[in-house]
PDB file of C-alpha atoms in Angstrom:
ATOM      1  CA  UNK A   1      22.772   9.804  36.377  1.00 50.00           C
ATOM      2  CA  UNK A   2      20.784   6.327  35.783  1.00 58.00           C
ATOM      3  CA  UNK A   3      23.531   3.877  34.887  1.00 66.00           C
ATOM      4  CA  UNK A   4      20.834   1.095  34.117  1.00 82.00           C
ATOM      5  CA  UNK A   5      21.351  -1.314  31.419  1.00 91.00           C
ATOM      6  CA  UNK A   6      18.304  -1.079  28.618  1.00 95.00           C
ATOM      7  CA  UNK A   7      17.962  -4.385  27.029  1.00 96.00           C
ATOM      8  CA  UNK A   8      16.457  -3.827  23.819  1.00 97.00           C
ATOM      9  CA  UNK A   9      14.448  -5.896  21.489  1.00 97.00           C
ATOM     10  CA  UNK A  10      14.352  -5.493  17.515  1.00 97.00           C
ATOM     11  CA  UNK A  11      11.418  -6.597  15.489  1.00 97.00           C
ATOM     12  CA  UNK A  12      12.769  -5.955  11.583  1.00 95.00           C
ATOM     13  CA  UNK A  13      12.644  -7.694   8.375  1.00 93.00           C
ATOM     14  CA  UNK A  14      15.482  -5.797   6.801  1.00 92.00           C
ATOM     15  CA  UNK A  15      18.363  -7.576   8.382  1.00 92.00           C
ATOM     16  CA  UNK A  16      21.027  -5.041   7.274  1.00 93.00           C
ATOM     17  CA  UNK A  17      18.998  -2.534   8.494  1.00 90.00           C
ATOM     18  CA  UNK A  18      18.311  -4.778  11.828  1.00 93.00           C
ATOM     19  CA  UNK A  19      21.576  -5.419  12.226  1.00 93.00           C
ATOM     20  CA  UNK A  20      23.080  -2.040  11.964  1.00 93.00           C
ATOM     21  CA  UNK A  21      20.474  -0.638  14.615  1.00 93.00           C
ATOM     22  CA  UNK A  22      21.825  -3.887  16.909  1.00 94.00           C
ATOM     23  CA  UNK A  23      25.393  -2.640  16.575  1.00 93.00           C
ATOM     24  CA  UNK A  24      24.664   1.060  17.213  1.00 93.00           C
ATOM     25  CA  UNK A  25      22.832   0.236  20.272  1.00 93.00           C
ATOM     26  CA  UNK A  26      25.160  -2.214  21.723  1.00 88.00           C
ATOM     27  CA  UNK A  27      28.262   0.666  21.086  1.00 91.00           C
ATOM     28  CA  UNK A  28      25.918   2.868  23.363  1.00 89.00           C
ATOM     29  CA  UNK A  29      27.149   2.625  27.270  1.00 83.00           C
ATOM     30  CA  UNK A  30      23.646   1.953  28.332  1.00 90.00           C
ATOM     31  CA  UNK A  31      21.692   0.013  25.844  1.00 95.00           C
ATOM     32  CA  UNK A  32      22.144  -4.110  25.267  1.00 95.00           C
ATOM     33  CA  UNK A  33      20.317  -5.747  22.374  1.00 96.00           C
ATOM     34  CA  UNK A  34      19.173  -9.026  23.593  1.00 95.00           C
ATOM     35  CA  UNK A  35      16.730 -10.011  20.913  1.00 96.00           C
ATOM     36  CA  UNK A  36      16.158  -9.953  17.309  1.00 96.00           C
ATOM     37  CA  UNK A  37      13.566 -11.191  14.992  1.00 96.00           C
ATOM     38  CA  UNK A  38      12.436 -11.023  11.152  1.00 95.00           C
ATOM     39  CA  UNK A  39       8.782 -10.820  12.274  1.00 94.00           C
ATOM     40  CA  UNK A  40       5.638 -11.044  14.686  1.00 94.00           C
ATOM     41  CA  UNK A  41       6.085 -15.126  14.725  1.00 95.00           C
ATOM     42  CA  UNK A  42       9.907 -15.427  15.219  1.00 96.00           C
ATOM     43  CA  UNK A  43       9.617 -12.299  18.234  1.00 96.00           C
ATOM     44  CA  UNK A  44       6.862 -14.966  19.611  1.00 96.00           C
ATOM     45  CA  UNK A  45       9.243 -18.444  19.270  1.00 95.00           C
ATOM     46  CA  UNK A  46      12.502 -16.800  20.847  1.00 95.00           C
ATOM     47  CA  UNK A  47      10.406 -14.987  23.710  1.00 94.00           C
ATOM     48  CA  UNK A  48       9.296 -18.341  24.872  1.00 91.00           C
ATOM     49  CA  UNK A  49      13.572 -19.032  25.128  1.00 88.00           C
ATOM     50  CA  UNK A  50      14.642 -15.843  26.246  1.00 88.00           C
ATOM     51  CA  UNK A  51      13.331 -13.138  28.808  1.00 90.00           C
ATOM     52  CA  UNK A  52      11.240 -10.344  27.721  1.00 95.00           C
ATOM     53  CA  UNK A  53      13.100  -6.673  26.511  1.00 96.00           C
ATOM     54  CA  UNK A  54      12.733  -3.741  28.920  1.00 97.00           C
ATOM     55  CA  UNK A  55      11.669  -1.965  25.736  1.00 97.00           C
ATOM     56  CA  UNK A  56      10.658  -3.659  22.218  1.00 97.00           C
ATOM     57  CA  UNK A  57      11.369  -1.362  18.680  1.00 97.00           C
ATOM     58  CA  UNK A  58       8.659  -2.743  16.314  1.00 96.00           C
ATOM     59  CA  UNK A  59       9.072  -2.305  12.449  1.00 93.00           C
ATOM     60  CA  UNK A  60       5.429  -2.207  10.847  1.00 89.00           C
ATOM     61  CA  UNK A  61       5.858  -3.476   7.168  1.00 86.00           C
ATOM     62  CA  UNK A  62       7.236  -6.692   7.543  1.00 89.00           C
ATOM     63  CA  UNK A  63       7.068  -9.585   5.359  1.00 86.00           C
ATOM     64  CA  UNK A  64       5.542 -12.433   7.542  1.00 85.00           C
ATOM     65  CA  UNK A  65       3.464 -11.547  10.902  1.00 88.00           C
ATOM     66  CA  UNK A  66       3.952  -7.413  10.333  1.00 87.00           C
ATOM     67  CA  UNK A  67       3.724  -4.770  12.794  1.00 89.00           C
ATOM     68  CA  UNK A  68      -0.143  -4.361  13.546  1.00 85.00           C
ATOM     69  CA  UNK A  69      -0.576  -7.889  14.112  1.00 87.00           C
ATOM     70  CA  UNK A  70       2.169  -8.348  16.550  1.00 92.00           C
ATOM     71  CA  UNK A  71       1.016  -5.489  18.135  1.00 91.00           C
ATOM     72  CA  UNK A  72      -2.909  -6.927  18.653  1.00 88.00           C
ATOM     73  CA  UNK A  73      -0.996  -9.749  20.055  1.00 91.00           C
ATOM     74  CA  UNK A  74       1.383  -7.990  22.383  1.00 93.00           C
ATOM     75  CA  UNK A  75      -1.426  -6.329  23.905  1.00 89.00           C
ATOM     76  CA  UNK A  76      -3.684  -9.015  24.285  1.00 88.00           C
ATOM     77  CA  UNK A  77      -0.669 -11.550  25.882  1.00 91.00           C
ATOM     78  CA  UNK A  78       1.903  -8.982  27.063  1.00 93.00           C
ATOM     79  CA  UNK A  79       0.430  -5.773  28.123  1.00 91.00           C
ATOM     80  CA  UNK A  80       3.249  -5.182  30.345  1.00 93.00           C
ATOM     81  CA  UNK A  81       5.480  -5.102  27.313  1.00 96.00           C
ATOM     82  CA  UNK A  82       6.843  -1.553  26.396  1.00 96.00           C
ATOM     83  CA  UNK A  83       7.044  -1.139  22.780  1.00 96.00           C
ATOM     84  CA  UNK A  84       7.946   1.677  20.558  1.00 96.00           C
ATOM     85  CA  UNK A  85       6.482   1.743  17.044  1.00 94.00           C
ATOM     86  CA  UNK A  86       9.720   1.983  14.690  1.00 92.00           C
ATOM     87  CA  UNK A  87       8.346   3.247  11.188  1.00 86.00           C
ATOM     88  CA  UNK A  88       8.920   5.152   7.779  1.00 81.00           C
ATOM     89  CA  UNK A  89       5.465   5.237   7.388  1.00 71.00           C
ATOM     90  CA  UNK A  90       3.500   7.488  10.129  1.00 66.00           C
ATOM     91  CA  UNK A  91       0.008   8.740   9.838  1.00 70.00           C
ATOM     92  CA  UNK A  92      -2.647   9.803  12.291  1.00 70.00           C
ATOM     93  CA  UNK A  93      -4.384   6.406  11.563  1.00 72.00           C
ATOM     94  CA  UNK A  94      -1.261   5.090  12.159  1.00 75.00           C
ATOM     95  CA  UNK A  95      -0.267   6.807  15.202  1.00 78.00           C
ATOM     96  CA  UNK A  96      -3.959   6.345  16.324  1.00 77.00           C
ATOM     97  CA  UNK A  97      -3.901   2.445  15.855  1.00 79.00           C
ATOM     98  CA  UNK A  98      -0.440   1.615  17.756  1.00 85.00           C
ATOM     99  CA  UNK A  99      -1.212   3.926  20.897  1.00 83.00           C
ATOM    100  CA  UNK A 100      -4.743   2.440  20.807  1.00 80.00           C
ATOM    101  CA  UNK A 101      -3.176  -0.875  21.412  1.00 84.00           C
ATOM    102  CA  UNK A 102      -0.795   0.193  23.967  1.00 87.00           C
ATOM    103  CA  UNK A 103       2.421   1.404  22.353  1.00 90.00           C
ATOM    104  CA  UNK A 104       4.865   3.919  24.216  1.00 91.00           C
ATOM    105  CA  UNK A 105       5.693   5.848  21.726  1.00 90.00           C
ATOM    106  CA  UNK A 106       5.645   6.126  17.634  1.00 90.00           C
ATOM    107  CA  UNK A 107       9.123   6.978  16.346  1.00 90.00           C
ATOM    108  CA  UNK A 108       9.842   7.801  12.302  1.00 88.00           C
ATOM    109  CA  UNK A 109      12.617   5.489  11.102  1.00 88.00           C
ATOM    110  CA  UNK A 110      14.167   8.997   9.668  1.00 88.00           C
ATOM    111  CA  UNK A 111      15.253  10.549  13.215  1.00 88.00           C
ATOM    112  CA  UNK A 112      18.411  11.500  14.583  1.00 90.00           C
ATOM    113  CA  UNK A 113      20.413   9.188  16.709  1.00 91.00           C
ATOM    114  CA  UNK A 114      19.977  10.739  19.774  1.00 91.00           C
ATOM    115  CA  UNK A 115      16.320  11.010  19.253  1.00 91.00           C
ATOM    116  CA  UNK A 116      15.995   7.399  19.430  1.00 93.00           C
ATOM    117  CA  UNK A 117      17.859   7.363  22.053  1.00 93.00           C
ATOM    118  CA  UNK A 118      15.903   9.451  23.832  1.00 92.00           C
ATOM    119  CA  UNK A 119      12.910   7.000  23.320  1.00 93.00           C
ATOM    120  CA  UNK A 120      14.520   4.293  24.421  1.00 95.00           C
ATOM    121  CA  UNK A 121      15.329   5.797  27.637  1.00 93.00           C
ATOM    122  CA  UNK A 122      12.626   7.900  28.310  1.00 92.00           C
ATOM    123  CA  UNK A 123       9.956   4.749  27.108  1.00 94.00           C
ATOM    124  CA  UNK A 124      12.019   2.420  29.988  1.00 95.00           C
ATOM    125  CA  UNK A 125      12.331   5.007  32.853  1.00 93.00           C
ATOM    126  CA  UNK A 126       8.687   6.739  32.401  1.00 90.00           C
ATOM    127  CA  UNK A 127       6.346   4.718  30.550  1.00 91.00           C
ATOM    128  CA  UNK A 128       6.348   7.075  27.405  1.00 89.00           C
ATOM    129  CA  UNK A 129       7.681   9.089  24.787  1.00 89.00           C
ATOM    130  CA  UNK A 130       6.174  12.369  22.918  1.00 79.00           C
ATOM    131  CA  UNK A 131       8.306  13.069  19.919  1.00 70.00           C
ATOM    132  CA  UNK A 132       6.213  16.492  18.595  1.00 62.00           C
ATOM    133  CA  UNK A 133       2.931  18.139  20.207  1.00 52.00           C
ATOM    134  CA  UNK A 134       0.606  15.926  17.747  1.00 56.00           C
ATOM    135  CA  UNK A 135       1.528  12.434  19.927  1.00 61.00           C
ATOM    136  CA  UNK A 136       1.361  14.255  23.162  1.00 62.00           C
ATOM    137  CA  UNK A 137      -2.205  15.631  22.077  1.00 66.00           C
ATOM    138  CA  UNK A 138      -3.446  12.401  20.828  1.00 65.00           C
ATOM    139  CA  UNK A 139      -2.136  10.313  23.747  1.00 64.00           C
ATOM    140  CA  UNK A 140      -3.333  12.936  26.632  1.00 65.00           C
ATOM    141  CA  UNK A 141      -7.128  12.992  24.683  1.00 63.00           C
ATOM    142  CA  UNK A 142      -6.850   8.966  24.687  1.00 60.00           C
ATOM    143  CA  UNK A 143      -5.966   8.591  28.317  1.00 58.00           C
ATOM    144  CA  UNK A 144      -8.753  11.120  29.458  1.00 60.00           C
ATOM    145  CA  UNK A 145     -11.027   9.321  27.619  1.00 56.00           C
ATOM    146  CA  UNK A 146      -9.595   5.976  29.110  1.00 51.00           C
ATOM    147  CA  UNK A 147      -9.759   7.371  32.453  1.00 51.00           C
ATOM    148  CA  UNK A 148     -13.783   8.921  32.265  1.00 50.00           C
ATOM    149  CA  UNK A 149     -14.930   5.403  30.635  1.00 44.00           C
ATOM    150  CA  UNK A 150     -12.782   3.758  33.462  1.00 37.00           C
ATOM    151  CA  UNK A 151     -11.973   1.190  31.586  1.00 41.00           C
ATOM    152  CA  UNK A 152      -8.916   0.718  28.844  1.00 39.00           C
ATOM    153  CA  UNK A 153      -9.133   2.385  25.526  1.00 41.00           C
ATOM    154  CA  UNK A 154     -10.469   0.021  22.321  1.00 46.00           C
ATOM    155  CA  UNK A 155      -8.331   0.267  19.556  1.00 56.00           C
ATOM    156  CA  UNK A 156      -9.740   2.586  16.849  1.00 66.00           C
ATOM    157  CA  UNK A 157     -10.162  -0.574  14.225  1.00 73.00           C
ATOM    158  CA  UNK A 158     -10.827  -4.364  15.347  1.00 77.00           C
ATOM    159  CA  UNK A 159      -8.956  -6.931  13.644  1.00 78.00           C
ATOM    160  CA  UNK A 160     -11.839  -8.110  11.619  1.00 83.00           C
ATOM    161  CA  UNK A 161     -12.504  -4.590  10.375  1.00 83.00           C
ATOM    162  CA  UNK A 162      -8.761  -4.230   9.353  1.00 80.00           C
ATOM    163  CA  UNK A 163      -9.000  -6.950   7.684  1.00 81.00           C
ATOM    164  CA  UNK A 164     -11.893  -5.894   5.725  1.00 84.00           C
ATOM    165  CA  UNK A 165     -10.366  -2.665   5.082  1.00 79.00           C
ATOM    166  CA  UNK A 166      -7.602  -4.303   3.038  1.00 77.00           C
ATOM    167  CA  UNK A 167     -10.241  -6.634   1.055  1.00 82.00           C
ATOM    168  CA  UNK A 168     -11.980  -3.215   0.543  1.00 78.00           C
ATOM    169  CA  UNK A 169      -9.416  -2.716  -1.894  1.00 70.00           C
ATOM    170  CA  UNK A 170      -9.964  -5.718  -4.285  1.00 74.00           C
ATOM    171  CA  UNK A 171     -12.427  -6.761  -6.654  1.00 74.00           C
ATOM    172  CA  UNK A 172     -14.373  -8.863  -4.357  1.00 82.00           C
ATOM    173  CA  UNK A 173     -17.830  -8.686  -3.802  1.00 86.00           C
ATOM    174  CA  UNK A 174     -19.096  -8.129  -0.154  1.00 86.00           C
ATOM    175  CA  UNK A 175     -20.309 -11.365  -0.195  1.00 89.00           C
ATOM    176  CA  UNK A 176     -16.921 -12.788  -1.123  1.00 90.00           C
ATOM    177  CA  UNK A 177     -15.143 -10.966   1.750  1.00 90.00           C
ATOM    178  CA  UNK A 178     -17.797 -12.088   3.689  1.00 90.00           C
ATOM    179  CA  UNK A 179     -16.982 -15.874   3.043  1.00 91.00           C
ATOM    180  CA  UNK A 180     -13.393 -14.926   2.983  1.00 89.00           C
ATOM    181  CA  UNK A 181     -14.043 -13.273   6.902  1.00 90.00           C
ATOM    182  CA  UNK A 182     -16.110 -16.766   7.541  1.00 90.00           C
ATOM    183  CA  UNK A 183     -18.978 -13.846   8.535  1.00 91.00           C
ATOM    184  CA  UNK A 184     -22.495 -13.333   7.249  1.00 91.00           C
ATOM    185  CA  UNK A 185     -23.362 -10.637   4.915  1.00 87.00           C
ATOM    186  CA  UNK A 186     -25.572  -8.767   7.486  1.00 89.00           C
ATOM    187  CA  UNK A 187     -22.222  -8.347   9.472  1.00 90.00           C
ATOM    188  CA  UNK A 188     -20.117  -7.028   6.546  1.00 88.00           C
ATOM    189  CA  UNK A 189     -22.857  -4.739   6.159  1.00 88.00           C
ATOM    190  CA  UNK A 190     -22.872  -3.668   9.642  1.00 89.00           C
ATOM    191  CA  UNK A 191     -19.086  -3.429   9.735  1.00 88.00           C
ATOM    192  CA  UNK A 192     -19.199  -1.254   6.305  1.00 86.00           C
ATOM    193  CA  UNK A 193     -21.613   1.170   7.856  1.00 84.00           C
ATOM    194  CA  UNK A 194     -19.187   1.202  10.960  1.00 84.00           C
ATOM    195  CA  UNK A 195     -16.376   1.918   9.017  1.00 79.00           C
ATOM    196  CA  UNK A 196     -17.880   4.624   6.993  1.00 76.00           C
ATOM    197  CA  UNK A 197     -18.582   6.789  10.747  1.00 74.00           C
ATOM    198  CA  UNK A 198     -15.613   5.826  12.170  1.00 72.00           C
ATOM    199  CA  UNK A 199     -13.341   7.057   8.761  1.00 67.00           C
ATOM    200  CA  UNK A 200     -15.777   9.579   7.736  1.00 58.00           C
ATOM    201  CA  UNK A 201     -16.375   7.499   4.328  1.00 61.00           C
ATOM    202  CA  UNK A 202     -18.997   7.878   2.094  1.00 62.00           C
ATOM    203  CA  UNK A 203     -18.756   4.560  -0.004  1.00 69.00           C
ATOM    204  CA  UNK A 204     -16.343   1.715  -0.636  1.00 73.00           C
ATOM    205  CA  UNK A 205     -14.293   3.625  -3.043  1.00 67.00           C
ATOM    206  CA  UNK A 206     -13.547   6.622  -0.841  1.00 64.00           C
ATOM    207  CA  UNK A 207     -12.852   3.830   1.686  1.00 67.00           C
ATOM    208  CA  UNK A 208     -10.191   1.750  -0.228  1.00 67.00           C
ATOM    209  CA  UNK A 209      -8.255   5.507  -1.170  1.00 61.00           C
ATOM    210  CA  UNK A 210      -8.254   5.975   2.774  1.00 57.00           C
ATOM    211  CA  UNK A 211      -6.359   3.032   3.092  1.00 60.00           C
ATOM    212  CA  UNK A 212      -4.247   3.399  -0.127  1.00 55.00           C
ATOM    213  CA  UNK A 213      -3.324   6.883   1.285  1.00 49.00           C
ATOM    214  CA  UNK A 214      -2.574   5.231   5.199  1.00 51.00           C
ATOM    215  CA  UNK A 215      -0.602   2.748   3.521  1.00 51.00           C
ATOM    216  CA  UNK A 216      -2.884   0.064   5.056  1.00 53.00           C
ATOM    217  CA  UNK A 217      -3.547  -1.857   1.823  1.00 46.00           C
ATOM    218  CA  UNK A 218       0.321  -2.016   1.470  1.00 39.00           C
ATOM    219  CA  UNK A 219       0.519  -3.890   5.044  1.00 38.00           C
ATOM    220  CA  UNK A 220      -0.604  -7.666   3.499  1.00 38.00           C
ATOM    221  CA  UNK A 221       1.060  -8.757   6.853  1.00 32.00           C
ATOM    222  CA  UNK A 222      -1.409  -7.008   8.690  1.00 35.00           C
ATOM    223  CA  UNK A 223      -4.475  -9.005   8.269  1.00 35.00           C
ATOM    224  CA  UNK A 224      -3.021 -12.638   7.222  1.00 34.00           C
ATOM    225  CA  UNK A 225      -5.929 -13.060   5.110  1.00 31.00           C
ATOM    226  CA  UNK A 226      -5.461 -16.628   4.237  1.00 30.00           C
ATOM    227  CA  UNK A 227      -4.740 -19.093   7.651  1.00 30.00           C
TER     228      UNK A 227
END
């Protein structure tokens, strides 16, 4: 039997919530919590004191610098960081997104104890965790794809387009989320037409209920519109 010590890293704005998880884990024989944040930008001031987690639970709504966001950033500075997606809010756009970026595993905030357990350990000894036959599907189709490309699979949305999925939403005119994206028109137009293939959308209403119903145009962390 592996004896190793997990360390684990928490990325949650609910603190009771946070908290709670922290002191279950650290009761556990095998787990250690060595790191907790609030969001995206206090995970990215205390890794710069502290060593890195063997495995990292991310929350995805999060007041501040939320879940996508710190992902994007993860995988562009830290590949090498193993992260499991720790959420009340799953999708297939969801799921989609996260293991696009490089997340282990996508785990619903509502499991059993020793299902998250489970991740934990089976994210730090094998690389990744498939909670249901829908993950293990989506992750083996994104791999083969990976692998026949040879090259590293894109994430399903850009940052630019996510944010312009969220501004979908609004009142403002393309040409004010153009300004607002600091892009010409021609490339909101472009980007629309994108999004439309890639989400099977007809128009920009049909778009902004797509993300109404994926919950992106709850995720105002996501995009950090105004920097």
């Amino acid at each position: 039997m592996n004896t190793e010590i997990v360390r684990i890293g928490l990325v949650d704005d609910h603190s009771v919530l946070r908290e709670s998880l922290s002191l279950f884990l650290s009761q556990q024989l095998h787990f250690l919590v060595t790191l907790q944040a609030r969001d995206g930008l206090e995970l990215q001031e205390k890794l710069q004191a502290c060593s890195f987690p063997d495995v990292l639970l991310l929350d995805v709504r999060m007041k501040g610098m939320g879940g996508l966001e710190t992902m994007m950033w993860l995988s562009r500075e830290h590949p090498e960081q193993k992260v499991i997606i720790y959420t009340g809010c799953e999708t297939d756009l969801t799921r989609e997104l996260f293991y696009s970026l490089g997340a282990r595993a996508v785990v619903s905030k509502w499991c059993s104890e020793k299902e998250l357990e489970k991740a934990l350990r089976r994210v730090h000894e094998e690389g990744y965790y498939y909670n249901d036959l829908a993950s293990r599907r989506l992750l083996t189709r994104m791999h083969a794809e990976a692998a026949k490309r040879s090259r590293i699979t894109k994430p399903l949305l850009s940052e630019k387009e996510m944010k312009f999925l969220q501004l979908a939403g609004t009142d403002l005119t393309y040409e004010q989320i153009a300004d607002r994206l600091k892009l010409k028109t021609g490339c909101i137009n472009k980007m629309r037409y994108e999004l439309f293939q890639k989400l099977s959308c007809q128009n920009r209403a049909v778009l902004a209920m797509m993300a109404e119903r994926n919950g992106l145009n709850e995720w105002e962390t996501f995009t950090q519109i105004s920097r």
